[in-house]
mmCIF file of C-alpha atoms in Angstrom:
data_model
loop_
_atom_site.group_PDB
_atom_site.id
_atom_site.type_symbol
_atom_site.label_atom_id
_atom_site.label_comp_id
_atom_site.label_asym_id
_atom_site.label_seq_id
_atom_site.Cartn_x
_atom_site.Cartn_y
_atom_site.Cartn_z
ATOM 1 C CA MET C 1 146.737 17.104 97.378
ATOM 2 C CA ALA C 2 146.575 13.386 98.103
ATOM 3 C CA THR C 3 149.591 11.904 99.843
ATOM 4 C CA THR C 4 150.811 8.344 99.621
ATOM 5 C CA THR C 5 151.661 6.156 102.581
ATOM 6 C CA ARG C 6 154.984 4.359 103.022
ATOM 7 C CA ALA C 7 153.272 1.055 102.260
ATOM 8 C CA GLU C 8 151.869 2.451 99.015
ATOM 9 C CA ARG C 9 155.281 3.705 97.942
ATOM 10 C CA VAL C 10 156.899 0.350 98.732
ATOM 11 C CA SER C 11 154.188 -1.431 96.779
ATOM 12 C CA GLY C 12 154.705 0.978 93.899
ATOM 13 C CA ALA C 13 158.419 0.209 93.841
ATOM 14 C CA PHE C 14 157.757 -3.501 93.450
ATOM 15 C CA VAL C 15 155.282 -2.775 90.673
ATOM 16 C CA LYS C 16 157.920 -0.710 88.850
ATOM 17 C CA LEU C 17 160.393 -3.562 89.109
ATOM 18 C CA THR C 18 157.953 -6.110 87.746
ATOM 19 C CA ASP C 19 156.822 -3.714 85.001
ATOM 20 C CA THR C 20 160.317 -3.949 83.509
ATOM 21 C CA LEU C 21 159.840 -7.687 82.913
ATOM 22 C CA VAL C 22 158.462 -7.615 79.410
ATOM 23 C CA ALA C 23 159.614 -9.786 76.531
ATOM 24 C CA ASP C 24 163.328 -9.180 75.841
ATOM 25 C CA TYR C 25 163.447 -6.891 78.849
ATOM 26 C CA ASP C 26 166.422 -4.596 79.364
ATOM 27 C CA VAL C 27 168.596 -5.907 82.201
ATOM 28 C CA LEU C 28 170.217 -2.521 82.786
ATOM 29 C CA ASP C 29 166.843 -0.806 83.027
ATOM 30 C CA LEU C 30 165.796 -3.333 85.678
ATOM 31 C CA LEU C 31 168.981 -2.738 87.677
ATOM 32 C CA HIS C 32 168.761 1.055 87.444
ATOM 33 C CA THR C 33 165.137 0.852 88.571
ATOM 34 C CA LEU C 34 166.296 -1.193 91.568
ATOM 35 C CA VAL C 35 168.896 1.337 92.740
ATOM 36 C CA GLU C 36 166.668 4.356 92.064
ATOM 37 C CA GLU C 37 163.702 2.919 93.935
ATOM 38 C CA SER C 38 165.962 1.908 96.833
ATOM 39 C CA VAL C 39 167.219 5.485 97.201
ATOM 40 C CA GLY C 40 163.688 6.830 96.861
ATOM 41 C CA LEU C 41 162.343 4.604 99.624
ATOM 42 C CA LEU C 42 165.193 4.226 102.084
ATOM 43 C CA ASP C 43 167.166 6.611 104.259
ATOM 44 C CA VAL C 44 170.195 6.617 101.946
ATOM 45 C CA ALA C 45 171.831 9.202 99.692
ATOM 46 C CA ALA C 46 172.921 6.949 96.831
ATOM 47 C CA ALA C 47 173.175 3.361 95.685
ATOM 48 C CA GLY C 48 175.432 1.300 93.459
ATOM 49 C CA LEU C 49 175.120 -2.259 92.222
ATOM 50 C CA VAL C 50 177.776 -4.791 91.255
ATOM 51 C CA LEU C 51 177.214 -8.126 89.519
ATOM 52 C CA ALA C 52 179.585 -10.978 88.744
ATOM 53 C CA ASP C 53 180.456 -11.469 85.094
ATOM 54 C CA PRO C 54 180.740 -14.969 83.536
ATOM 55 C CA SER C 55 184.291 -15.328 84.869
ATOM 56 C CA GLY C 56 183.232 -14.413 88.401
ATOM 57 C CA GLU C 57 184.697 -10.899 88.370
ATOM 58 C CA LEU C 58 182.530 -8.175 89.874
ATOM 59 C CA GLN C 59 181.536 -5.281 87.626
ATOM 60 C CA VAL C 60 179.616 -2.067 88.345
ATOM 61 C CA LEU C 61 176.337 -2.186 86.406
ATOM 62 C CA ALA C 62 174.095 0.453 87.981
ATOM 63 C CA SER C 63 174.375 3.496 90.217
ATOM 64 C CA THR C 64 172.289 6.506 91.136
ATOM 65 C CA SER C 65 175.147 9.001 90.870
ATOM 66 C CA GLU C 66 178.660 9.399 89.574
ATOM 67 C CA GLN C 67 179.816 9.532 93.199
ATOM 68 C CA SER C 68 178.443 6.109 94.120
ATOM 69 C CA GLN C 69 179.692 4.657 90.825
ATOM 70 C CA LEU C 70 183.203 5.908 91.543
ATOM 71 C CA VAL C 71 183.225 4.393 95.031
ATOM 72 C CA GLU C 72 182.044 1.035 93.676
ATOM 73 C CA VAL C 73 184.651 1.061 90.896
ATOM 74 C CA LEU C 74 187.475 1.892 93.301
ATOM 75 C CA GLN C 75 186.551 -0.829 95.781
ATOM 76 C CA LEU C 76 186.417 -3.391 92.978
ATOM 77 C CA ARG C 77 189.802 -2.199 91.743
ATOM 78 C CA ALA C 78 191.177 -2.648 95.267
ATOM 79 C CA GLY C 79 189.492 -6.048 95.556
ATOM 80 C CA SER C 80 188.070 -5.237 98.977
ATOM 81 C CA GLY C 81 185.188 -3.355 100.536
ATOM 82 C CA PRO C 82 181.666 -3.922 101.852
ATOM 83 C CA CYS C 83 180.138 -4.960 98.505
ATOM 84 C CA VAL C 84 183.034 -7.286 97.749
ATOM 85 C CA GLU C 85 182.653 -8.955 101.159
ATOM 86 C CA CYS C 86 178.853 -9.038 100.806
ATOM 87 C CA TYR C 87 179.197 -10.861 97.485
ATOM 88 C CA SER C 88 181.815 -13.272 98.859
ATOM 89 C CA THR C 89 179.815 -14.224 101.952
ATOM 90 C CA GLY C 90 176.264 -13.824 100.639
ATOM 91 C CA ARG C 91 175.423 -11.848 103.788
ATOM 92 C CA PRO C 92 174.682 -8.145 104.413
ATOM 93 C CA VAL C 93 177.592 -5.940 105.472
ATOM 94 C CA VAL C 94 176.920 -2.854 107.575
ATOM 95 C CA VAL C 95 179.368 -0.001 108.184
ATOM 96 C CA GLU C 96 177.753 2.512 110.522
ATOM 97 C CA ASP C 97 180.645 4.980 110.427
ATOM 98 C CA ILE C 98 183.066 4.821 107.514
ATOM 99 C CA ARG C 99 185.403 7.215 109.335
ATOM 100 C CA ALA C 100 185.924 4.581 112.053
ATOM 101 C CA LEU C 101 186.917 1.810 109.627
ATOM 102 C CA ASP C 102 190.256 0.166 110.370
ATOM 103 C CA ARG C 103 190.332 -1.822 107.093
ATOM 104 C CA TRP C 104 189.468 -1.301 103.417
ATOM 105 C CA GLU C 105 191.607 1.842 103.288
ATOM 106 C CA ASP C 106 191.026 2.427 99.551
ATOM 107 C CA PHE C 107 187.263 2.125 99.965
ATOM 108 C CA LYS C 108 187.322 4.330 103.067
ATOM 109 C CA ALA C 109 189.232 7.111 101.323
ATOM 110 C CA ALA C 110 187.023 6.959 98.225
ATOM 111 C CA ALA C 111 183.743 6.933 100.161
ATOM 112 C CA LEU C 112 184.708 9.808 102.439
ATOM 113 C CA SER C 113 185.959 11.881 99.502
ATOM 114 C CA GLN C 114 182.527 11.541 97.864
ATOM 115 C CA GLY C 115 180.642 12.603 100.987
ATOM 116 C CA PHE C 116 179.466 9.208 102.226
ATOM 117 C CA ARG C 117 179.596 8.358 105.923
ATOM 118 C CA SER C 118 177.871 4.951 106.127
ATOM 119 C CA VAL C 119 177.061 1.997 103.898
ATOM 120 C CA HIS C 120 174.752 -1.007 104.005
ATOM 121 C CA ALA C 121 175.546 -3.708 101.420
ATOM 122 C CA VAL C 122 172.846 -6.260 100.594
ATOM 123 C CA PRO C 123 173.450 -9.439 98.587
ATOM 124 C CA MET C 124 171.833 -10.189 95.231
ATOM 125 C CA ARG C 125 171.117 -13.774 96.196
ATOM 126 C CA LEU C 126 168.794 -16.637 95.309
ATOM 127 C CA HIS C 127 169.049 -19.702 97.554
ATOM 128 C CA ALA C 128 172.748 -20.600 97.693
ATOM 129 C CA ARG C 129 173.791 -18.536 94.678
ATOM 130 C CA THR C 130 174.945 -14.937 95.062
ATOM 131 C CA ILE C 131 175.323 -13.025 91.808
ATOM 132 C CA GLY C 132 176.208 -9.578 93.144
ATOM 133 C CA ALA C 133 175.617 -6.943 95.805
ATOM 134 C CA MET C 134 173.937 -3.552 96.180
ATOM 135 C CA GLY C 135 175.613 -0.815 98.209
ATOM 136 C CA LEU C 136 173.332 1.692 99.949
ATOM 137 C CA PHE C 137 175.360 4.780 100.877
ATOM 138 C CA GLY C 138 174.370 7.210 103.618
ATOM 139 C CA ALA C 139 175.388 10.850 103.927
ATOM 140 C CA ASN C 140 175.393 10.501 107.717
ATOM 141 C CA ALA C 141 176.812 7.949 110.121
ATOM 142 C CA GLY C 142 174.401 5.341 111.462
ATOM 143 C CA SER C 143 172.671 2.177 110.356
ATOM 144 C CA LEU C 144 169.427 1.604 108.498
ATOM 145 C CA THR C 145 166.359 0.809 110.550
ATOM 146 C CA ALA C 146 165.338 -2.844 110.598
ATOM 147 C CA GLU C 147 162.409 -1.959 108.333
ATOM 148 C CA ASP C 148 164.592 -0.158 105.792
ATOM 149 C CA ALA C 149 167.104 -3.009 105.782
ATOM 150 C CA ALA C 150 164.312 -5.524 105.166
ATOM 151 C CA ILE C 151 162.835 -3.444 102.319
ATOM 152 C CA GLY C 152 166.258 -3.023 100.704
ATOM 153 C CA GLN C 153 166.865 -6.765 100.815
ATOM 154 C CA ALA C 154 163.381 -7.513 99.483
ATOM 155 C CA LEU C 155 163.910 -5.181 96.510
ATOM 156 C CA ALA C 156 167.244 -6.851 95.782
ATOM 157 C CA ASP C 157 165.626 -10.287 96.069
ATOM 158 C CA VAL C 158 162.894 -9.400 93.574
ATOM 159 C CA ALA C 159 165.446 -8.108 91.084
ATOM 160 C CA THR C 160 167.574 -11.227 91.510
ATOM 161 C CA ILE C 161 164.619 -13.523 90.968
ATOM 162 C CA SER C 162 163.649 -11.467 87.943
ATOM 163 C CA LEU C 163 167.093 -11.921 86.422
ATOM 164 C CA MET C 164 166.937 -15.659 86.918
ATOM 165 C CA GLN C 165 163.266 -16.371 86.378
ATOM 166 C CA GLU C 166 162.266 -19.449 84.421
ATOM 167 C CA ARG C 167 160.156 -17.813 81.748
ATOM 168 C CA THR C 168 163.033 -15.778 80.313
ATOM 169 C CA ILE C 169 166.108 -17.694 81.451
ATOM 170 C CA ARG C 170 165.722 -21.464 81.074
ATOM 171 C CA GLU C 171 169.234 -22.591 81.852
ATOM 172 C CA ALA C 172 172.226 -21.332 83.768
ATOM 173 C CA SER C 173 174.254 -20.479 80.672
ATOM 174 C CA LEU C 174 171.667 -17.871 79.696
ATOM 175 C CA VAL C 175 172.211 -16.054 82.996
ATOM 176 C CA ASN C 176 175.816 -15.481 82.011
ATOM 177 C CA GLU C 177 174.716 -14.437 78.530
ATOM 178 C CA GLN C 178 172.340 -11.841 79.993
ATOM 179 C CA LEU C 179 175.003 -10.471 82.321
ATOM 180 C CA GLN C 180 177.664 -10.361 79.605
ATOM 181 C CA ARG C 181 175.264 -8.499 77.325
ATOM 182 C CA ALA C 182 174.604 -6.003 80.124
ATOM 183 C CA LEU C 183 178.350 -5.515 80.680
ATOM 184 C CA ASN C 184 178.912 -4.832 76.993
ATOM 185 C CA SER C 185 175.985 -2.395 76.968
ATOM 186 C CA ARG C 186 177.376 -0.594 80.021
ATOM 187 C CA VAL C 187 180.576 0.294 78.161
ATOM 188 C CA LEU C 188 178.549 1.727 75.280
ATOM 189 C CA ILE C 189 176.314 3.662 77.661
ATOM 190 C CA GLU C 190 179.324 5.229 79.418
ATOM 191 C CA GLN C 191 180.610 6.356 76.014
ATOM 192 C CA ALA C 192 177.218 7.824 75.136
ATOM 193 C CA LYS C 193 177.049 9.678 78.462
ATOM 194 C CA GLY C 194 180.401 11.253 77.686
ATOM 195 C CA VAL C 195 179.214 12.365 74.246
ATOM 196 C CA ILE C 196 176.012 13.906 75.645
ATOM 197 C CA ALA C 197 177.854 15.628 78.494
ATOM 198 C CA HIS C 198 180.360 17.129 76.059
ATOM 199 C CA THR C 199 177.938 18.233 73.357
ATOM 200 C CA ALA C 200 175.131 19.448 75.638
ATOM 201 C CA GLY C 201 177.319 20.902 78.383
ATOM 202 C CA VAL C 202 175.679 18.893 81.175
ATOM 203 C CA ASP C 203 177.061 16.668 83.926
ATOM 204 C CA MET C 204 177.198 12.886 83.643
ATOM 205 C CA ASP C 205 174.109 12.313 85.802
ATOM 206 C CA GLU C 206 171.995 14.583 83.600
ATOM 207 C CA ALA C 207 173.514 12.941 80.517
ATOM 208 C CA PHE C 208 172.319 9.535 81.694
ATOM 209 C CA ASN C 209 168.852 10.910 82.498
ATOM 210 C CA ARG C 210 168.558 12.264 78.951
ATOM 211 C CA LEU C 211 169.716 8.947 77.498
ATOM 212 C CA ARG C 212 167.312 6.889 79.569
ATOM 213 C CA ASN C 213 164.338 9.192 79.056
ATOM 214 C CA HIS C 214 164.810 9.125 75.280
ATOM 215 C CA ALA C 215 165.129 5.325 75.258
ATOM 216 C CA ARG C 216 161.911 4.929 77.237
ATOM 217 C CA ALA C 217 159.999 7.522 75.221
ATOM 218 C CA HIS C 218 160.886 5.710 71.992
ATOM 219 C CA ASN C 219 160.634 2.131 73.342
ATOM 220 C CA GLU C 220 164.306 1.468 72.681
ATOM 221 C CA GLY C 221 166.815 -0.475 74.725
ATOM 222 C CA LEU C 222 169.406 1.697 76.468
ATOM 223 C CA HIS C 223 172.163 0.114 74.389
ATOM 224 C CA VAL C 224 170.326 0.932 71.141
ATOM 225 C CA THR C 225 169.942 4.603 72.017
ATOM 226 C CA ALA C 226 173.521 4.728 73.299
ATOM 227 C CA GLY C 227 174.796 3.245 70.042
ATOM 228 C CA ARG C 228 172.993 5.905 68.007
ATOM 229 C CA ILE C 229 174.520 8.641 70.158
ATOM 230 C CA VAL C 230 178.040 7.224 69.871
ATOM 231 C CA ASP C 231 177.808 6.897 66.086
ATOM 232 C CA ARG C 232 176.384 10.451 66.020
ATOM 233 C CA SER C 233 173.100 9.526 64.326
ATOM 234 C CA LEU C 234 171.271 10.943 67.384
ATOM 235 C CA ASN C 235 171.881 14.108 69.398
ATOM 236 C CA LEU C 236 170.385 14.717 72.843
#
């Protein structure tokens, strides 16, 4: 069986990100691809991504597991944590051992309760503008290698550029429109996940996988498929 090199897998991740950039591309699909590829390539257990809405408030828009989503939500609710600081400063934030933290008590308790022991937050940044942050959560204490940290930042940079690229977003107001649309879709998707989990007897991670796979197989946006599930015109 042929094996792929690290360089080939990194290249493949960038191709997957750019493949999402079709006409009227799905912002949430792009962001979920970003966190999934980051976990697949880097020495981390999970990832979560927060973006600022039009009013400047951070919102969780993508995660690779319910555990990482919960940690992101709780740190935003507390108004403090590595991703919040990363967004505020526009610089990476590294916590090698969450157990040794002497601040961010709400984040610390949430992260440890979900089995995370380290986190590396990278900014979603283009030039002087930071629009969010991605948290890379480790199951063990320690920091990412310099190579992993660079790859994680590069993936985040590509996704940020994609969100703000000229051919689909021609003025700043449309950035906010895209993000607001994604936020609205996220609420619908969470409702659809709950419906699938209840009716099919699966956990929330499997519910999202079923939702996303169906949307891709039928060339639908995630929000379209989610809407059909919520109004009960589709069962998965």
